[in-house]
CSV table of C-alpha atoms in Angstrom, one decimal:
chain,number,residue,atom,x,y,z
A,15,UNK,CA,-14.7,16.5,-8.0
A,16,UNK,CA,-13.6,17.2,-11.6
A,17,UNK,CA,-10.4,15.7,-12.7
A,18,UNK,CA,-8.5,17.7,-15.5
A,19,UNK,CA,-5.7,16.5,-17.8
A,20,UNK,CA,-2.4,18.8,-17.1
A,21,UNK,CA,-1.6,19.9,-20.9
A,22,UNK,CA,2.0,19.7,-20.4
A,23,UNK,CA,3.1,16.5,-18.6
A,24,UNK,CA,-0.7,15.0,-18.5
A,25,UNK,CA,-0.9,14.3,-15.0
A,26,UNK,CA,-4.4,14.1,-13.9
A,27,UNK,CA,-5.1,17.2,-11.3
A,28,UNK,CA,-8.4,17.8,-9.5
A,29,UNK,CA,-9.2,21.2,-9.9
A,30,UNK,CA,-9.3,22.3,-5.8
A,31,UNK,CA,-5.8,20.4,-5.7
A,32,UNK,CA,-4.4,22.1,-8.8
A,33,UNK,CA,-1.1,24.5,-8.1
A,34,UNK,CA,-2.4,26.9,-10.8
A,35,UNK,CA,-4.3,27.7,-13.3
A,36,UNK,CA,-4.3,29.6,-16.9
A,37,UNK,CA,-7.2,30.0,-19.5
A,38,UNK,CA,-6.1,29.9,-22.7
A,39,UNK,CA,-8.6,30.7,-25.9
A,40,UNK,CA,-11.9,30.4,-23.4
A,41,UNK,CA,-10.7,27.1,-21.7
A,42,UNK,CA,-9.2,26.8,-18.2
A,43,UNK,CA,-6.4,24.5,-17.9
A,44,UNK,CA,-4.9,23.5,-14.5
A,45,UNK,CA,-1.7,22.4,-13.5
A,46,UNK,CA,0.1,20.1,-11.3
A,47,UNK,CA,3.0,22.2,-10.7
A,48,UNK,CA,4.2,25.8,-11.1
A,49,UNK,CA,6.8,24.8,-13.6
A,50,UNK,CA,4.1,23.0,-15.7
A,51,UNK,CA,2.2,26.3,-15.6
A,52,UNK,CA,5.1,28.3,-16.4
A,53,UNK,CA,6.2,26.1,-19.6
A,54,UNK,CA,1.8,26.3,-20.9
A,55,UNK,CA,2.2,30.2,-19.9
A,56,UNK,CA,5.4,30.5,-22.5
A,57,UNK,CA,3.6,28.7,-25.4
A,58,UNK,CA,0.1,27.6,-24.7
A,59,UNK,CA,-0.7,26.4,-28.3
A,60,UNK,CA,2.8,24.4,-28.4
A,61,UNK,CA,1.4,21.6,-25.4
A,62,UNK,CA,-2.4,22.3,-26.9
A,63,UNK,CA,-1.3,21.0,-30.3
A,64,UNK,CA,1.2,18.6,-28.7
A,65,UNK,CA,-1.6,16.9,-26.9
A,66,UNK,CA,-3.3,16.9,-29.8
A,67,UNK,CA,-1.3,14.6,-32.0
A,68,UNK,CA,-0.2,12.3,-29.3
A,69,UNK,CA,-3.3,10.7,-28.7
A,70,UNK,CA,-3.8,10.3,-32.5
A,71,UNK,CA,-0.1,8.6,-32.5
A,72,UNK,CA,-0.4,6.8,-29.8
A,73,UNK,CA,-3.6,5.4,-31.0
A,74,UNK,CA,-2.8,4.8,-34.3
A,75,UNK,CA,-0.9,1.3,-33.7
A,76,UNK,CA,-0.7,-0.7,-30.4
A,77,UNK,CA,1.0,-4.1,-29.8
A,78,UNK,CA,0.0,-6.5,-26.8
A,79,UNK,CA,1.4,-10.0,-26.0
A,80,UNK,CA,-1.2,-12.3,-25.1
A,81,UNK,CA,-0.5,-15.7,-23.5
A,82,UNK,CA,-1.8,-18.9,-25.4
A,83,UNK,CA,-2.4,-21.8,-23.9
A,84,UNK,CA,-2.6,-25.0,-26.3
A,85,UNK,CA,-0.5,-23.8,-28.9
A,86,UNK,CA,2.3,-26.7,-29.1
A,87,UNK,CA,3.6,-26.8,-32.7
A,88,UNK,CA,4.6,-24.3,-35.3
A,89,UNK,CA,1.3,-25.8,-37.4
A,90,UNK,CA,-0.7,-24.9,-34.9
A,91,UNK,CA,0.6,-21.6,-34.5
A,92,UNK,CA,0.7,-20.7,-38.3
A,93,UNK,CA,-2.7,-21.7,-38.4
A,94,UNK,CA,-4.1,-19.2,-35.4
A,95,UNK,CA,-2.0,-16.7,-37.3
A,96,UNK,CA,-3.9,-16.8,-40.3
A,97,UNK,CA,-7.2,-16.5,-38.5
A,98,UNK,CA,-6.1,-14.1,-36.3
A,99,UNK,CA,-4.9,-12.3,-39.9
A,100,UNK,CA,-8.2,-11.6,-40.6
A,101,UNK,CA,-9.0,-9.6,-38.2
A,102,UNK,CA,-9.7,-6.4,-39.9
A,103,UNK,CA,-7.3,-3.8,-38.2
A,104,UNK,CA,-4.7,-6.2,-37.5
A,105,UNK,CA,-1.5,-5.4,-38.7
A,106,UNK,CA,1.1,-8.3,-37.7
A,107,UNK,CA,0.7,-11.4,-35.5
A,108,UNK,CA,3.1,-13.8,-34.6
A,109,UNK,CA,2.3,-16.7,-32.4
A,110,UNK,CA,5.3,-18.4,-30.5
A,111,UNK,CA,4.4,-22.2,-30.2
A,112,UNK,CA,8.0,-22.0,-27.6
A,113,UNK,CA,6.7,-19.5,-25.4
A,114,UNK,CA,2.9,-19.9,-25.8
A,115,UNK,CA,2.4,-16.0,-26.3
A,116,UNK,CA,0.9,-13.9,-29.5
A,117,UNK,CA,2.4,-10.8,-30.5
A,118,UNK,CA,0.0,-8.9,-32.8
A,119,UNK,CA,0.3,-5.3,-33.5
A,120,UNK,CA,-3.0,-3.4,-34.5
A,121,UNK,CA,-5.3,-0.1,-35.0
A,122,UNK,CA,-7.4,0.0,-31.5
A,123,UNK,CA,-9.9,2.3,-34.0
A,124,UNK,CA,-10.8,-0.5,-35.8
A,125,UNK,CA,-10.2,-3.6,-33.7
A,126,UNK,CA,-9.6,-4.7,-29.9
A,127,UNK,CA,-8.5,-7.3,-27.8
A,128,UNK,CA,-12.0,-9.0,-26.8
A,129,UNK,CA,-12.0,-9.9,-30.5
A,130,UNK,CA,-8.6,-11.2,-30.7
A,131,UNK,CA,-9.9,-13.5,-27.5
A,132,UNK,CA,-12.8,-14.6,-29.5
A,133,UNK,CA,-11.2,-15.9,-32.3
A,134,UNK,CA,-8.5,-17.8,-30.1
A,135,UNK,CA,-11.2,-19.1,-28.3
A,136,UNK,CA,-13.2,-20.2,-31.5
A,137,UNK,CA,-9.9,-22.2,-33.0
A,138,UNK,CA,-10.1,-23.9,-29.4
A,139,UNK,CA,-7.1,-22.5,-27.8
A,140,UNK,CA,-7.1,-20.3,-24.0
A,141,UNK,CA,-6.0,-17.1,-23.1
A,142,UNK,CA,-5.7,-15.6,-20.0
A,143,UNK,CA,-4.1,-11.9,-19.2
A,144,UNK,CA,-2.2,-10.0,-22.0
A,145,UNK,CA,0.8,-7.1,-21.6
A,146,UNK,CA,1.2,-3.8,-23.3
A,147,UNK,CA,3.7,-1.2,-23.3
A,148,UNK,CA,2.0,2.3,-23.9
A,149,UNK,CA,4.5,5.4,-24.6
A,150,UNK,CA,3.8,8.2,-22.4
A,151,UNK,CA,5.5,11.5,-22.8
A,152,UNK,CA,5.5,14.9,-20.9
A,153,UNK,CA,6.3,13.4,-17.9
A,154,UNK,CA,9.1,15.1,-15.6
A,155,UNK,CA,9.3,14.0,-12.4
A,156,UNK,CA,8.4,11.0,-9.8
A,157,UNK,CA,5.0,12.4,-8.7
A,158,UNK,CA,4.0,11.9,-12.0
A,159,UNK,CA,5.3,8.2,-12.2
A,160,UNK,CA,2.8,7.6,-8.6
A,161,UNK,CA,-0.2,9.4,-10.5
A,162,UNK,CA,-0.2,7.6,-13.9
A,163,UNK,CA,0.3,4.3,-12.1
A,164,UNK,CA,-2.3,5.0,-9.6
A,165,UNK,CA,-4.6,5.5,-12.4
A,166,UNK,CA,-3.6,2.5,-14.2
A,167,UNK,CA,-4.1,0.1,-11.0
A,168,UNK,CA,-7.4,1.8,-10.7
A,169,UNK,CA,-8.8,0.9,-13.7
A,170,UNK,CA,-11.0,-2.6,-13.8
A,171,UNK,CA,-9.4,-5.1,-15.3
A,172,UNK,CA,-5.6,-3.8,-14.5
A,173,UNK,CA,-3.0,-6.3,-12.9
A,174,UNK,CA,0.1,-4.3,-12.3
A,175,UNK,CA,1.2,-1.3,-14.0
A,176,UNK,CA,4.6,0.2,-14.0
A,177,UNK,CA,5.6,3.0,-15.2
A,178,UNK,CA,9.4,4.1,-16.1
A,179,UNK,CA,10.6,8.0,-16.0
A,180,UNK,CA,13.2,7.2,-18.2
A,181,UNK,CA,11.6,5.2,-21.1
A,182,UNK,CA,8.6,7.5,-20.9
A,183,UNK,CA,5.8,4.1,-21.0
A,184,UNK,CA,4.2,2.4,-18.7
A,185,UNK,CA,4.4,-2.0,-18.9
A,186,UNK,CA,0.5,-3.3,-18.1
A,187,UNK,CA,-0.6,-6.4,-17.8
A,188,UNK,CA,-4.5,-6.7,-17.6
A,189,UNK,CA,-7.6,-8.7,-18.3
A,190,UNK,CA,-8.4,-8.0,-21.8
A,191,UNK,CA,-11.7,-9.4,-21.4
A,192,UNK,CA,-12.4,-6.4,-18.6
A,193,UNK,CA,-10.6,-3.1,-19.9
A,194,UNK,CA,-9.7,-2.2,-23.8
A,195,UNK,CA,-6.8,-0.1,-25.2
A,196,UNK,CA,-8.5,3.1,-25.4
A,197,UNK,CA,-9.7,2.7,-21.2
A,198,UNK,CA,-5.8,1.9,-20.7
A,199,UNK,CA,-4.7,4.7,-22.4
A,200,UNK,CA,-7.4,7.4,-21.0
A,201,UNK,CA,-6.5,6.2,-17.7
């Protein structure tokens, strides 16, 4: 069974379960709910071009926190740094020798996790699972919530996923050795 990407909140909906449906331009588009279909209906190319630059922004910069273990000294920890630095697509890393964790913020186009592992791994240090926060927006109402976290859990590699109504993200933590950035946020 297909599964289609509702334009306005972007709720996954199988196209036999779908409440409606509207073609826009040549394309079908289904919906999730009747008020989702009646917000597209009002101004298709508003949610079209919406969903458009959302996944550009979204993927433009992402920042994870990934536990270190072995890290016990601010030497140690401005050393990884610098490696970690050169990571082309990397745009800020600080590593906490207090709370064993590296926070590094980067461009999933041009870099990704597994390689961030790698070169802790090199330099002798562990890692285990890391956590993200992803913004999603579009999302109105507690079915939603259930659906992108059902889709989240369901994707290898996933630990927990929870997603929040009010601060329109979801908090993951996952195996970055099993599922990248991009999987996490097509899920």
């Amino acid at each position: 069974m297909a599964q289609m990407k509702d334009p306005v909140c972007g709720m996954q909906v199988e196209e036999k379960m779908a409440v409606g449906a509207s073609t826009y331009e040549g394309t079908t588009y289904y919906f999730c709910s009747d008020k989702c279909l009646r917000e597209f209906e009002a101004n298709p190319s508003q949610y079209l071009e919406k969903a458009t630059k959302e996944v550009k922004k979204d993927l433009a910069e992402i920042t994870v926190h990934l536990p270190i273990e072995g890290v016990d000294c601010a030497s140690s920890a401005q050393a990884l740094e610098r490696e970690l630095k050169k990571i082309k697509g990397m745009k800020r890393v600080f590593v906490n020798p207090i709370t064993g964790v590296a926070n590094m913020t980067f461009d999933p186009n041009q870099t990704g996790i597994a390689k961030f592992v790698e070169v802790i791994r090199e330099n002798g240090y562990r890692t285990g699972f890391a956590n993200t926060v992803i913004p999603i927006s579009g999302m109105y109402c507690a079915s939603c919530v259930t659906t992108i976290e059902k889709a989240l859990a369901k994707t290898p590699g996933v630990l927990t996923a929870s997603v929040n109504l009010g601060t329109e993200s979801a908090h993951v933590t996952y195996l970055p050795t099993k599922v990248n950035m991009v999987a996490l946020h097509e899920a």
